[in-house]
Short mmCIF file of C-alpha atoms in Angstrom, two decimals:
data_model
loop_
_atom_site.label_atom_id
_atom_site.label_comp_id
_atom_site.label_asym_id
_atom_site.label_seq_id
_atom_site.Cartn_x
_atom_site.Cartn_y
_atom_site.Cartn_z
CA MET A 1 21.50 12.12 -1.33
CA ASN A 2 18.77 13.19 1.10
CA LYS A 3 18.20 11.58 4.53
CA PHE A 4 15.27 9.48 3.28
CA LYS A 5 17.33 7.96 0.50
CA LYS A 6 20.25 7.24 2.90
CA GLU A 7 17.92 5.41 5.26
CA ALA A 8 16.28 3.49 2.50
CA THR A 9 19.72 2.46 1.18
CA LYS A 10 20.78 1.32 4.70
CA LYS A 11 17.53 -0.60 5.14
CA ARG A 12 18.00 -2.35 1.76
CA ALA A 13 21.59 -3.23 2.57
CA LYS A 14 20.39 -4.93 5.85
CA GLU A 15 17.59 -6.78 4.02
CA ILE A 16 19.94 -8.33 1.38
CA GLU A 17 22.96 -8.83 3.67
CA GLY A 18 24.11 -12.44 3.27
CA LEU A 19 21.78 -13.26 0.33
CA SER A 20 22.96 -14.63 -2.98
CA ILE A 21 22.25 -12.81 -6.21
CA LYS A 22 19.46 -15.28 -7.01
CA GLN A 23 17.86 -14.79 -3.56
CA ILE A 24 18.01 -11.04 -3.97
CA GLU A 25 16.33 -11.29 -7.42
CA ALA A 26 13.65 -13.63 -6.02
CA LYS A 27 13.06 -11.21 -3.15
CA ASP A 28 12.70 -8.31 -5.50
CA GLU A 29 10.37 -10.22 -7.80
CA ARG A 30 8.23 -11.26 -4.89
CA SER A 31 8.07 -7.63 -3.75
CA ALA A 32 7.07 -6.40 -7.13
CA LEU A 33 4.31 -9.06 -7.41
CA LEU A 34 2.99 -8.15 -3.96
CA THR A 35 2.89 -4.47 -5.03
CA GLN A 36 0.91 -5.36 -8.16
CA LEU A 37 -1.51 -7.53 -6.18
CA HIS A 38 -2.06 -4.78 -3.61
CA GLY A 39 -2.77 -2.32 -6.43
CA HIS A 40 -5.23 -4.69 -7.99
CA PHE A 41 -7.18 -5.50 -4.81
CA PHE A 42 -6.96 -2.11 -3.13
CA PRO A 43 -6.76 0.59 -5.81
CA GLU A 44 -8.74 2.94 -3.54
CA GLU A 45 -5.62 3.40 -1.39
CA THR A 46 -3.72 5.16 -4.25
CA ASP A 47 -6.71 7.24 -5.41
CA PHE A 48 -5.40 10.26 -3.49
CA MET A 49 -2.42 10.39 -5.91
CA MET A 50 -4.68 11.65 -8.66
CA ASP A 51 -6.37 14.30 -6.56
CA SER A 52 -6.92 17.68 -7.87
CA ASN A 53 -6.01 20.66 -5.70
CA VAL A 54 -9.59 20.84 -4.53
CA ASP A 55 -9.71 17.16 -3.69
CA ALA A 56 -6.46 17.40 -1.76
CA LYS A 57 -7.79 20.30 0.30
CA GLU A 58 -11.02 18.36 1.05
CA ARG A 59 -8.95 15.33 2.25
CA LYS A 60 -6.89 17.66 4.47
CA ARG A 61 -10.07 18.85 6.03
CA GLY A 62 -11.05 15.29 6.66
CA GLU A 63 -13.58 15.09 3.84
CA ASN A 64 -13.78 12.33 1.33
CA PRO A 65 -13.83 13.63 -2.31
CA MET A 66 -14.91 10.20 -3.47
CA SER A 67 -18.61 9.54 -4.22
CA GLN A 68 -20.63 7.89 -1.42
CA THR A 69 -21.58 5.07 -3.76
CA TYR A 70 -17.91 4.34 -4.52
CA THR A 71 -17.05 4.61 -0.82
CA ASP A 72 -19.81 2.17 0.11
CA LYS A 73 -18.74 -0.29 -2.58
CA VAL A 74 -15.09 -0.11 -1.51
CA ASN A 75 -15.97 -0.59 2.14
CA ALA A 76 -18.20 -3.53 1.40
CA LYS A 77 -15.29 -5.18 -0.52
CA ARG A 78 -12.92 -4.40 2.30
CA GLU A 79 -15.25 -5.95 4.88
CA ILE A 80 -15.48 -9.16 2.83
CA LEU A 81 -11.66 -9.27 2.77
CA GLY A 82 -11.40 -8.58 6.46
CA VAL A 83 -9.78 -5.26 6.09
CA PRO A 84 -11.05 -2.11 8.00
CA PRO A 85 -13.01 0.38 5.97
CA ILE A 86 -11.39 3.49 4.65
CA LYS A 87 -11.52 6.49 6.93
CA ASP A 88 -13.81 9.59 6.43
CA ASN A 89 -11.24 11.27 4.32
CA GLY A 90 -10.97 8.29 1.95
CA LEU A 91 -7.61 7.08 3.15
CA PRO A 92 -6.85 3.69 4.66
CA ALA A 93 -6.94 3.48 8.50
CA ASP A 94 -3.86 1.38 8.77
CA ASP A 95 -1.67 -1.08 6.81
CA SER A 96 -4.05 -4.05 7.17
CA SER A 97 -4.45 -4.30 3.43
CA GLN A 98 -0.61 -4.63 3.01
CA LYS A 99 -0.61 -7.34 5.69
CA HIS A 100 -3.55 -9.05 3.94
CA ILE A 101 -1.61 -9.27 0.65
CA ASN A 102 1.77 -9.97 2.22
CA ILE A 103 1.27 -13.54 3.24
CA GLU A 104 4.45 -14.88 4.78
CA ASP A 105 6.17 -17.63 2.87
CA THR A 106 6.12 -20.73 5.10
CA HIS A 107 8.55 -22.58 2.86
CA SER A 108 11.58 -20.43 3.85
#
């Protein structure tokens, strides 16, 4: 097991410590739902995963391989949602979109 997996396993153990099986299942379901919602509202944040070698090199140089029309459309949507625009290389500036989707449960 590599260091990343060990750390992830430790983090997971801390997160579920003291929780019942039902609470763990509910937590996992909520996490999966939040991931789906994020992917639905902010698909531009995972566009880089489908980059060709050329696109990846452009992003590394700080260039955005996405069309300007697409970038403008995405940034307009992000502004409406109160999330910072994507950077010049087409990647998100921070984790604001995650925070936007991950509304804390006030009923806990």
